PDB file of C-alpha atoms in Angstrom:
ATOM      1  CA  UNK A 779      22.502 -11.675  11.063  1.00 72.00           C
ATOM      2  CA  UNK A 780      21.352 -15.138  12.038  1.00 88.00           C
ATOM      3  CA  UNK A 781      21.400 -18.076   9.319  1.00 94.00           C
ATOM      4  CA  UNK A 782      18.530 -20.504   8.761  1.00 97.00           C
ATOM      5  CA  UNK A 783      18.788 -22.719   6.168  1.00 97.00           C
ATOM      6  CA  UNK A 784      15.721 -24.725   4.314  1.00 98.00           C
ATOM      7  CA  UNK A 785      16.042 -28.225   2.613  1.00 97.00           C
ATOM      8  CA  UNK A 786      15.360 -28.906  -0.292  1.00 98.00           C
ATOM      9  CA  UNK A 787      15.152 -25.879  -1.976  1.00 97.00           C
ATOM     10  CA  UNK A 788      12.233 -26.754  -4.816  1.00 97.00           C
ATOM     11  CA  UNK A 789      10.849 -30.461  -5.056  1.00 97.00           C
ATOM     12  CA  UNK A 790       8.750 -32.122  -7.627  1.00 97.00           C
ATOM     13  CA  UNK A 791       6.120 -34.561  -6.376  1.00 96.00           C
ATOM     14  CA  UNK A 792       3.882 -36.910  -8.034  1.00 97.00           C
ATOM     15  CA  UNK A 793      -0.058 -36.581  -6.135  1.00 97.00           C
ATOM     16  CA  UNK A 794      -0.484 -38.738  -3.185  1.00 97.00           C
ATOM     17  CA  UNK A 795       3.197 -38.836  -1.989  1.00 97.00           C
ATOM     18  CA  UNK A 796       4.553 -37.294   0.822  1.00 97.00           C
ATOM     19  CA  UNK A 797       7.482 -34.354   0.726  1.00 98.00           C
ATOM     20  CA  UNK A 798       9.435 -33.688   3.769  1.00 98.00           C
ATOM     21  CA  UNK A 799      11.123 -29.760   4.490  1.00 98.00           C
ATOM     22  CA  UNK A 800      13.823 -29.219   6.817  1.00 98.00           C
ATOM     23  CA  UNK A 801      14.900 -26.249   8.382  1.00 97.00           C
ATOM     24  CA  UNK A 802      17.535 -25.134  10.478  1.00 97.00           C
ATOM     25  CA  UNK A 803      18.909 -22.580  12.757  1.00 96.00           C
ATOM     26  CA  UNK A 804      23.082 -22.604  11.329  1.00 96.00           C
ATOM     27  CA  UNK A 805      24.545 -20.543  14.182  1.00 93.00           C
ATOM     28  CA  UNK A 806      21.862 -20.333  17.097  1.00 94.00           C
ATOM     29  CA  UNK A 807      19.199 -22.511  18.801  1.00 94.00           C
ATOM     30  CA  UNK A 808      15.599 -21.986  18.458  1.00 93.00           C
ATOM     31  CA  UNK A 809      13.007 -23.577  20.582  1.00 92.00           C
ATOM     32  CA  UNK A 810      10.555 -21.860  18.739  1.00 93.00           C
ATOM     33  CA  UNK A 811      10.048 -21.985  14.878  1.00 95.00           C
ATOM     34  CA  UNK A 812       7.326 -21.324  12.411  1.00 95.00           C
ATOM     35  CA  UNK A 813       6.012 -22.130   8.998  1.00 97.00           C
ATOM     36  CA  UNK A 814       4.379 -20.648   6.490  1.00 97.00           C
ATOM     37  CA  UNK A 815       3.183 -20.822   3.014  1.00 97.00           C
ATOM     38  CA  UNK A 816       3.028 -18.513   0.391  1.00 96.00           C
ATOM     39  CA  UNK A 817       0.797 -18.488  -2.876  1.00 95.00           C
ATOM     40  CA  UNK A 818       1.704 -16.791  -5.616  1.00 92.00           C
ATOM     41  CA  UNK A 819       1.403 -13.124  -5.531  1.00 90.00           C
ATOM     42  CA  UNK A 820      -0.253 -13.451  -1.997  1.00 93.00           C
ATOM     43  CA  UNK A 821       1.322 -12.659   0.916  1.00 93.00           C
ATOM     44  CA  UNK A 822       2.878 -15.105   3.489  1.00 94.00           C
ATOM     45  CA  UNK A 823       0.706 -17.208   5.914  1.00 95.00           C
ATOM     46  CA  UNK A 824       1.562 -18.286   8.977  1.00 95.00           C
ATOM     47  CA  UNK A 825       0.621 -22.025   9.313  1.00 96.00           C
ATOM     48  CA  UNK A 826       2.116 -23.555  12.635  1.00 96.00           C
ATOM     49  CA  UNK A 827       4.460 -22.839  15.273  1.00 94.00           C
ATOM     50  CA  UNK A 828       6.985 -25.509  15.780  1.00 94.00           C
ATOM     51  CA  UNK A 829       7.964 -26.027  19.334  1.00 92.00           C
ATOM     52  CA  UNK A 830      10.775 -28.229  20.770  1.00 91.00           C
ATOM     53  CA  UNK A 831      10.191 -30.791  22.378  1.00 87.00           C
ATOM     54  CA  UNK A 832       6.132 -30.630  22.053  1.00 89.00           C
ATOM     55  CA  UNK A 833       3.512 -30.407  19.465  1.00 92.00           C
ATOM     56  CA  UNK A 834       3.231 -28.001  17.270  1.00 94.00           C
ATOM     57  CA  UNK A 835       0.420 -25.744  17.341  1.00 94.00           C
ATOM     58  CA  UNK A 836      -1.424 -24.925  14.482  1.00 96.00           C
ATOM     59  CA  UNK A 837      -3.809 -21.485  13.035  1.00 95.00           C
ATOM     60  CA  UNK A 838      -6.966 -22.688  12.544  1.00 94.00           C
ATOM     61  CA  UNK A 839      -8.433 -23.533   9.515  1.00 94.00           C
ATOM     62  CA  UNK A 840      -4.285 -25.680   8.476  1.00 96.00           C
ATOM     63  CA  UNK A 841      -5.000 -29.509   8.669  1.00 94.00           C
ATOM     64  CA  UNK A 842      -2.253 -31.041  11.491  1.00 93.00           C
ATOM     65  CA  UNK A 843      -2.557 -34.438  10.032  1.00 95.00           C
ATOM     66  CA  UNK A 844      -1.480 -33.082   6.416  1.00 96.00           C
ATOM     67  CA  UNK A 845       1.227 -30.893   7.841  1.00 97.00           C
ATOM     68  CA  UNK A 846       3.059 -32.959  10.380  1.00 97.00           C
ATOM     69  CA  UNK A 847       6.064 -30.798  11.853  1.00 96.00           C
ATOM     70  CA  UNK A 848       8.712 -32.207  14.471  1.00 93.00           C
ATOM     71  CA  UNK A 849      10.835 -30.209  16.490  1.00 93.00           C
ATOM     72  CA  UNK A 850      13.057 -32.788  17.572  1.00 85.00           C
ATOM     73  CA  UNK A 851      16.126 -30.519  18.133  1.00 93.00           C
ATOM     74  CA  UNK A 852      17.090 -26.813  19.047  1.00 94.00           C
ATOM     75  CA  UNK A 853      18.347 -26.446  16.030  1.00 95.00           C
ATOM     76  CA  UNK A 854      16.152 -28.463  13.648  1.00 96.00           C
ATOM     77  CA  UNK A 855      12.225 -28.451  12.137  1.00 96.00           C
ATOM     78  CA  UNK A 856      10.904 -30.422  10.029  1.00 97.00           C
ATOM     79  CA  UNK A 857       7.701 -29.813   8.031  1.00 98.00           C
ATOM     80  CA  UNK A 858       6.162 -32.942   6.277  1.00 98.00           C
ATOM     81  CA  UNK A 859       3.587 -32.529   3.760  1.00 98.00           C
ATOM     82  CA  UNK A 860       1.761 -36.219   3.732  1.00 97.00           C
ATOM     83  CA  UNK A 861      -0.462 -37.316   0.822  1.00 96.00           C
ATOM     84  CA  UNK A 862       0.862 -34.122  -1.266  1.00 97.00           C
ATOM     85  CA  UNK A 863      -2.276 -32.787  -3.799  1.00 96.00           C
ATOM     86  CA  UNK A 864      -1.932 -30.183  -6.700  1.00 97.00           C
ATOM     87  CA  UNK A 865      -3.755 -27.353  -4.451  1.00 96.00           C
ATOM     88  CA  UNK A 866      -0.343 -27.571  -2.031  1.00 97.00           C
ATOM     89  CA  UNK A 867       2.013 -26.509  -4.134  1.00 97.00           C
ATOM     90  CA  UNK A 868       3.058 -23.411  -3.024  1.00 97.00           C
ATOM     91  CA  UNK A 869       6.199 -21.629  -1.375  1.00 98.00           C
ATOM     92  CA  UNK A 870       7.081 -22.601   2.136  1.00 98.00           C
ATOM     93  CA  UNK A 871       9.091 -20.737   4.242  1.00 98.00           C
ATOM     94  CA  UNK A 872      10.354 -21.269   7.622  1.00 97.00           C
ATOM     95  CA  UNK A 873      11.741 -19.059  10.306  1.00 96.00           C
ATOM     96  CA  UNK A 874      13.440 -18.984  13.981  1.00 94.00           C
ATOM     97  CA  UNK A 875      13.439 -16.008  16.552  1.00 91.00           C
ATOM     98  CA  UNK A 876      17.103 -14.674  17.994  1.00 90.00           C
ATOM     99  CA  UNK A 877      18.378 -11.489  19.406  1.00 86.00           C
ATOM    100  CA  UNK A 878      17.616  -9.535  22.094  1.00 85.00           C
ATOM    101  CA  UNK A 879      14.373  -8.696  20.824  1.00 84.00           C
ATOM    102  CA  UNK A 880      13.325 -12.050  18.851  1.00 84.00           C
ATOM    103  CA  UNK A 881      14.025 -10.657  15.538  1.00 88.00           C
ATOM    104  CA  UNK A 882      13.305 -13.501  13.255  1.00 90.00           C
ATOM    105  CA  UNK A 883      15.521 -14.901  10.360  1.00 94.00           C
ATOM    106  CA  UNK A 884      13.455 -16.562   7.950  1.00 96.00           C
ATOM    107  CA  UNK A 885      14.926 -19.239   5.347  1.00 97.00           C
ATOM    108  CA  UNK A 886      15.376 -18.952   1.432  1.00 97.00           C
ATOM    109  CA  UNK A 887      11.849 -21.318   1.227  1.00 97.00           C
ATOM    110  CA  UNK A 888      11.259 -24.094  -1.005  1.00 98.00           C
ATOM    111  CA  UNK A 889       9.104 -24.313  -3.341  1.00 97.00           C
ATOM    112  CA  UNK A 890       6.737 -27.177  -3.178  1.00 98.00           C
ATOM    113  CA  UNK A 891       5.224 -28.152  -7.142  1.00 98.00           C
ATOM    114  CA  UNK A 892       2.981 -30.985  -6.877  1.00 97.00           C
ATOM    115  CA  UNK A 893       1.850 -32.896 -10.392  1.00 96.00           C
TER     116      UNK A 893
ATOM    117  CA  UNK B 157      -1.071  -7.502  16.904  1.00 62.00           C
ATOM    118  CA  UNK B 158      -1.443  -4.037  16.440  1.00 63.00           C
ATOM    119  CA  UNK B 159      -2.976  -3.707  12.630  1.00 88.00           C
ATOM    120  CA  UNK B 160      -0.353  -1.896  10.271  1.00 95.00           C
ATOM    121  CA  UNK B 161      -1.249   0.569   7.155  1.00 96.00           C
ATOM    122  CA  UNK B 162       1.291   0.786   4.179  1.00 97.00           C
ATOM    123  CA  UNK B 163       0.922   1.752   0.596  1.00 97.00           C
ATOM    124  CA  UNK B 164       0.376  -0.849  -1.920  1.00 97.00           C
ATOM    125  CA  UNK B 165       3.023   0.511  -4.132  1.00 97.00           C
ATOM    126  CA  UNK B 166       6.153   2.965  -4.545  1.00 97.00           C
ATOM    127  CA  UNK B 167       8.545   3.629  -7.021  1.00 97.00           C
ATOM    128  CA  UNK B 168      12.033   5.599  -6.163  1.00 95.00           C
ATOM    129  CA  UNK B 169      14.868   6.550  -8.759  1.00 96.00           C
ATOM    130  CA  UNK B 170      18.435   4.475  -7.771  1.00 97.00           C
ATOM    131  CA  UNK B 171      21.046   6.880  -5.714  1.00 96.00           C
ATOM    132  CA  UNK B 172      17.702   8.499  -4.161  1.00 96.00           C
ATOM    133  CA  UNK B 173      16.608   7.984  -0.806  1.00 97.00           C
ATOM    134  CA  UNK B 174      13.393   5.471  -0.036  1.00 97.00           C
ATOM    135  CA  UNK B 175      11.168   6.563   2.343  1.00 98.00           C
ATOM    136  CA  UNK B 176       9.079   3.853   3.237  1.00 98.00           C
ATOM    137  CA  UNK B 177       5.559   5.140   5.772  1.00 98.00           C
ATOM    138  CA  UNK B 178       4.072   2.611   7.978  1.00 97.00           C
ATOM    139  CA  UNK B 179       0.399   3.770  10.389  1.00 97.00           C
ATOM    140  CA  UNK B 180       0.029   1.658  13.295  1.00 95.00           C
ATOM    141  CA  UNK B 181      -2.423   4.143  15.360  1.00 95.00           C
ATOM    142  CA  UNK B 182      -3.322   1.106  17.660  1.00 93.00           C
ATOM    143  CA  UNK B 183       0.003   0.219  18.769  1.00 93.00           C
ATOM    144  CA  UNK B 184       0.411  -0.991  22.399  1.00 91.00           C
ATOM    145  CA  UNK B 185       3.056   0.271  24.859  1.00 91.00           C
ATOM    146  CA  UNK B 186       5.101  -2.741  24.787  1.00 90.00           C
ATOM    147  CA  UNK B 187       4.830  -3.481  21.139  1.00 92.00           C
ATOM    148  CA  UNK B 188       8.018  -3.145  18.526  1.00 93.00           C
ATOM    149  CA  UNK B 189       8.111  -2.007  14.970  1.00 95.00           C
ATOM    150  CA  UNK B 190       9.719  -4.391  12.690  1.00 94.00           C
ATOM    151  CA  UNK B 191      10.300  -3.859   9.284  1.00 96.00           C
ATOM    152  CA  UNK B 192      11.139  -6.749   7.011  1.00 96.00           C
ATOM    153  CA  UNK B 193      11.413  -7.462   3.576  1.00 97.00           C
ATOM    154  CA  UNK B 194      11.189 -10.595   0.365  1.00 97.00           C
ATOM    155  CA  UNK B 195      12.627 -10.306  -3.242  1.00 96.00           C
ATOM    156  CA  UNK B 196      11.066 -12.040  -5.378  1.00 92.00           C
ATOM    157  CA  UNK B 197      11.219 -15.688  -4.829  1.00 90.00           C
ATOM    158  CA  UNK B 198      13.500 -15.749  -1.266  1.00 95.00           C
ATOM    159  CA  UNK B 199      12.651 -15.866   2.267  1.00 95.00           C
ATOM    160  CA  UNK B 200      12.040 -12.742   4.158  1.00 96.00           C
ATOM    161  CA  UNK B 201      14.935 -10.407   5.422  1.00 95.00           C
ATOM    162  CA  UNK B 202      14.890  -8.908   8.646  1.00 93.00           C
ATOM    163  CA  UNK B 203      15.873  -5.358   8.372  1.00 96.00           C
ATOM    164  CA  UNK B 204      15.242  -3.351  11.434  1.00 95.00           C
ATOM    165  CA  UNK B 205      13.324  -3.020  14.613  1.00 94.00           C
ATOM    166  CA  UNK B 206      12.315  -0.452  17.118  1.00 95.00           C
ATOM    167  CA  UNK B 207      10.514   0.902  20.183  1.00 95.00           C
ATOM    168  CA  UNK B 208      10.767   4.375  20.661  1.00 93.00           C
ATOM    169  CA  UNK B 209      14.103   5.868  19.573  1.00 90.00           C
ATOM    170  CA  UNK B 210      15.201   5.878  16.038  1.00 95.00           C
ATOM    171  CA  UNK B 211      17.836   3.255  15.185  1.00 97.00           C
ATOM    172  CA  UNK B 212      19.793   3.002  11.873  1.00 97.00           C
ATOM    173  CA  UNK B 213      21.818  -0.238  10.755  1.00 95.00           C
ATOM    174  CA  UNK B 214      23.897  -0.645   7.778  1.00 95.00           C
ATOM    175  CA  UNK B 215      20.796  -1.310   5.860  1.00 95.00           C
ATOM    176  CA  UNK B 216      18.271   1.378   6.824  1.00 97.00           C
ATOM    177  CA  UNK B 217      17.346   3.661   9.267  1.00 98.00           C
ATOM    178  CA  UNK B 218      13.754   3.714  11.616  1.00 98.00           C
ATOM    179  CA  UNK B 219      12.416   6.780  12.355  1.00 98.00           C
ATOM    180  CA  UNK B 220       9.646   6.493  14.800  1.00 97.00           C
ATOM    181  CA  UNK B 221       7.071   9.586  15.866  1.00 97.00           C
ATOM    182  CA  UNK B 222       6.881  10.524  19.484  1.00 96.00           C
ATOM    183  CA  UNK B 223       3.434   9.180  20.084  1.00 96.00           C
ATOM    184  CA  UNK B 224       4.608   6.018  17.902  1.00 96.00           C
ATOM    185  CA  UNK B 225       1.401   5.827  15.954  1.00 96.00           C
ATOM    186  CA  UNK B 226       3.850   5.982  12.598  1.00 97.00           C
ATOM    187  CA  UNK B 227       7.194   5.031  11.677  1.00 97.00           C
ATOM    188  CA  UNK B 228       9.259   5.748   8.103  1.00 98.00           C
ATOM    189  CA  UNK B 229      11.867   3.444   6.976  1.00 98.00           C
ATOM    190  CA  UNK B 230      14.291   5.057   5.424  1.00 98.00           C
ATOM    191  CA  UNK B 231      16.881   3.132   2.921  1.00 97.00           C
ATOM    192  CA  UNK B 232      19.121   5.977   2.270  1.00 96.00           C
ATOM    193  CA  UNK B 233      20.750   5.116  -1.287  1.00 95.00           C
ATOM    194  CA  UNK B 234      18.453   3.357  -2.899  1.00 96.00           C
ATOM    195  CA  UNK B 235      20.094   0.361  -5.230  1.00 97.00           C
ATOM    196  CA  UNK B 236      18.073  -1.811  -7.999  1.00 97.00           C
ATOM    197  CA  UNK B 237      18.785  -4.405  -5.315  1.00 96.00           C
ATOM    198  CA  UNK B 238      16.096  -2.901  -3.063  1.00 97.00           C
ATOM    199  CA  UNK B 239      13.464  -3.600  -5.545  1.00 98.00           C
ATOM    200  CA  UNK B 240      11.287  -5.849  -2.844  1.00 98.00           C
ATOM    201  CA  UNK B 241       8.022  -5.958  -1.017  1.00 97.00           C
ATOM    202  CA  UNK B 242       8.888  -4.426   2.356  1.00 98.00           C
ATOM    203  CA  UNK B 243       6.312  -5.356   5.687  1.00 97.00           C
ATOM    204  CA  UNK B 244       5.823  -3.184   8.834  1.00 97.00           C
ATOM    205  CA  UNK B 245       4.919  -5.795  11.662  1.00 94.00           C
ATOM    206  CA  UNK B 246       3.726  -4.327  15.103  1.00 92.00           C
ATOM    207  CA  UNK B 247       4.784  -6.692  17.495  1.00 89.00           C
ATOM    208  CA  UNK B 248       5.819  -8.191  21.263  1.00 85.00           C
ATOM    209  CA  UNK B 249       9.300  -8.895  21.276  1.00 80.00           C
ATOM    210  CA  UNK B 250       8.515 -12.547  22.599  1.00 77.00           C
ATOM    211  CA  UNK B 251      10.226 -15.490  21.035  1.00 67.00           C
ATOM    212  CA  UNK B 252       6.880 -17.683  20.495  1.00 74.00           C
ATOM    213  CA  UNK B 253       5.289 -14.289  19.226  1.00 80.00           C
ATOM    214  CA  UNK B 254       3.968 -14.933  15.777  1.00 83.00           C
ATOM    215  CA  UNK B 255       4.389 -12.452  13.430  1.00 86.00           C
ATOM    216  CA  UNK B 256       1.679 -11.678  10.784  1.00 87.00           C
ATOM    217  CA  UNK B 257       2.225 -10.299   7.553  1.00 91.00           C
ATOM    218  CA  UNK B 258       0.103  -7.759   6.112  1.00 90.00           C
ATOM    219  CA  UNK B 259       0.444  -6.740   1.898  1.00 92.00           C
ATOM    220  CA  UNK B 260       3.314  -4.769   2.361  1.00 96.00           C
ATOM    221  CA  UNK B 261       5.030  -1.637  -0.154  1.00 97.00           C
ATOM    222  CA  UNK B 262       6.160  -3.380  -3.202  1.00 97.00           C
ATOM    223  CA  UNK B 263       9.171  -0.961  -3.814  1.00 98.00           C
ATOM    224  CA  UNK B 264      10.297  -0.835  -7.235  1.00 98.00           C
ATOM    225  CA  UNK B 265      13.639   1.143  -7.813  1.00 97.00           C
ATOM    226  CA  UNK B 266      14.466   2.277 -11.131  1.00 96.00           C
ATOM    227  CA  UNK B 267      17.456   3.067 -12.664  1.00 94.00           C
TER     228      UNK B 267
END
């Protein structure tokens, strides 16, 4: 199957600093990518399609100014978690559709643990 | 998105055969089944998708009714491996088609 890869795996923040997340497609181009976030023993949460080339849209009630995302290449997303607080620390996990039917390949996450 | 119904929980013995059920009464004509599923700690893993016919993969194997209300996964030698939460997703096979994850089976294989 497809490869995406996330970046960094875990990080360590202090409060109030900002933590960026990369993600890529390895072996295919996505001009559509998504994030979400996981909290412990809860299932995952879609927070934001990532679109190339234009802004991301976000589900309601996820903050766009906290959780900047950039799609500045087929092959490249970046999720930026500004002004980091204890209450965002949680597992974030990207993916990218490919296939004939859009089956999406998700990443191995990173997981976000903020002091 | 079609809404999905799976049980919480299910245990199999290692060597058996899982079958996984998945209800999705509401399911539109141009909606696909996928099933995906997370280990503990990792990204989600795509497994297997489809619309009508059964398909099997080196992983598993779909079996979908006629009417397509249900579908069973089937992982056919089960492995301590497979211990995961597995997710039935209803779905249009769009690219910018979110999916949305529901609780899932948390499949515990035991030895």
């Amino acid at each position: 199957g497809a490869v995406v890869s996330q970046h960094p795996s875990w990080v360590i923040c202090k409060s109030g600093t900002s933590v960026k997340i990369e993600c890529r497609s390895l072996d295919f181009q996505a001009t559509t990518m998504f994030w979400y976030r996981q909290f412990p023993k809860q299932s995952l949460m879609l927070m934001a399609t990532s679109n190339e080339g234009s802004k991301a849209t976000y589900e309601q009630g996820v903050e766009k100014d906290k959780f900047l995302i950039n799609h500045a290449s087929l092959t490249l997303s970046t999720l930026t978690v500004t002004s980091a607080h204890p209450e965002d620390s949680s597992f974030y996990i990207c993916s990218a559709p490919t296939g004939l039917h859009n089956e999406q390949f998700f990443g191995p996450g990173t997981r976000l643990t903020v002091l | 998105d079609a809404k999905t119904t799976q049980p919480p929980s299910m245990d199999c013995a290692e060597g058996r055969a899982a079958n996984l059920p998945c209800n999705h009464s509401t399911i539109s004509g141009n909606e696909y089944v996928y099933w995906y599923r997370q280990i503990h700690s990792q990204g989600p893993q795509y497994i297997i998708h489809g619309l009508k016919n059964n398909e099997t993969n080196e992983m598993a194997s779909l079996i979908i009714t006629e009417d397509r209300k249900s579908s069973t996964l089937i992982l056919p030698h089960a492995t301590l491996r497979d211990t995961a939460v597995y997710y039935c997703i209803v779905r249009v096979a769009t690219n910018d088609y979110k999916l949305s994850f529901g609780a899932g089976t948390t499949v515990t294989v035991r030895a």
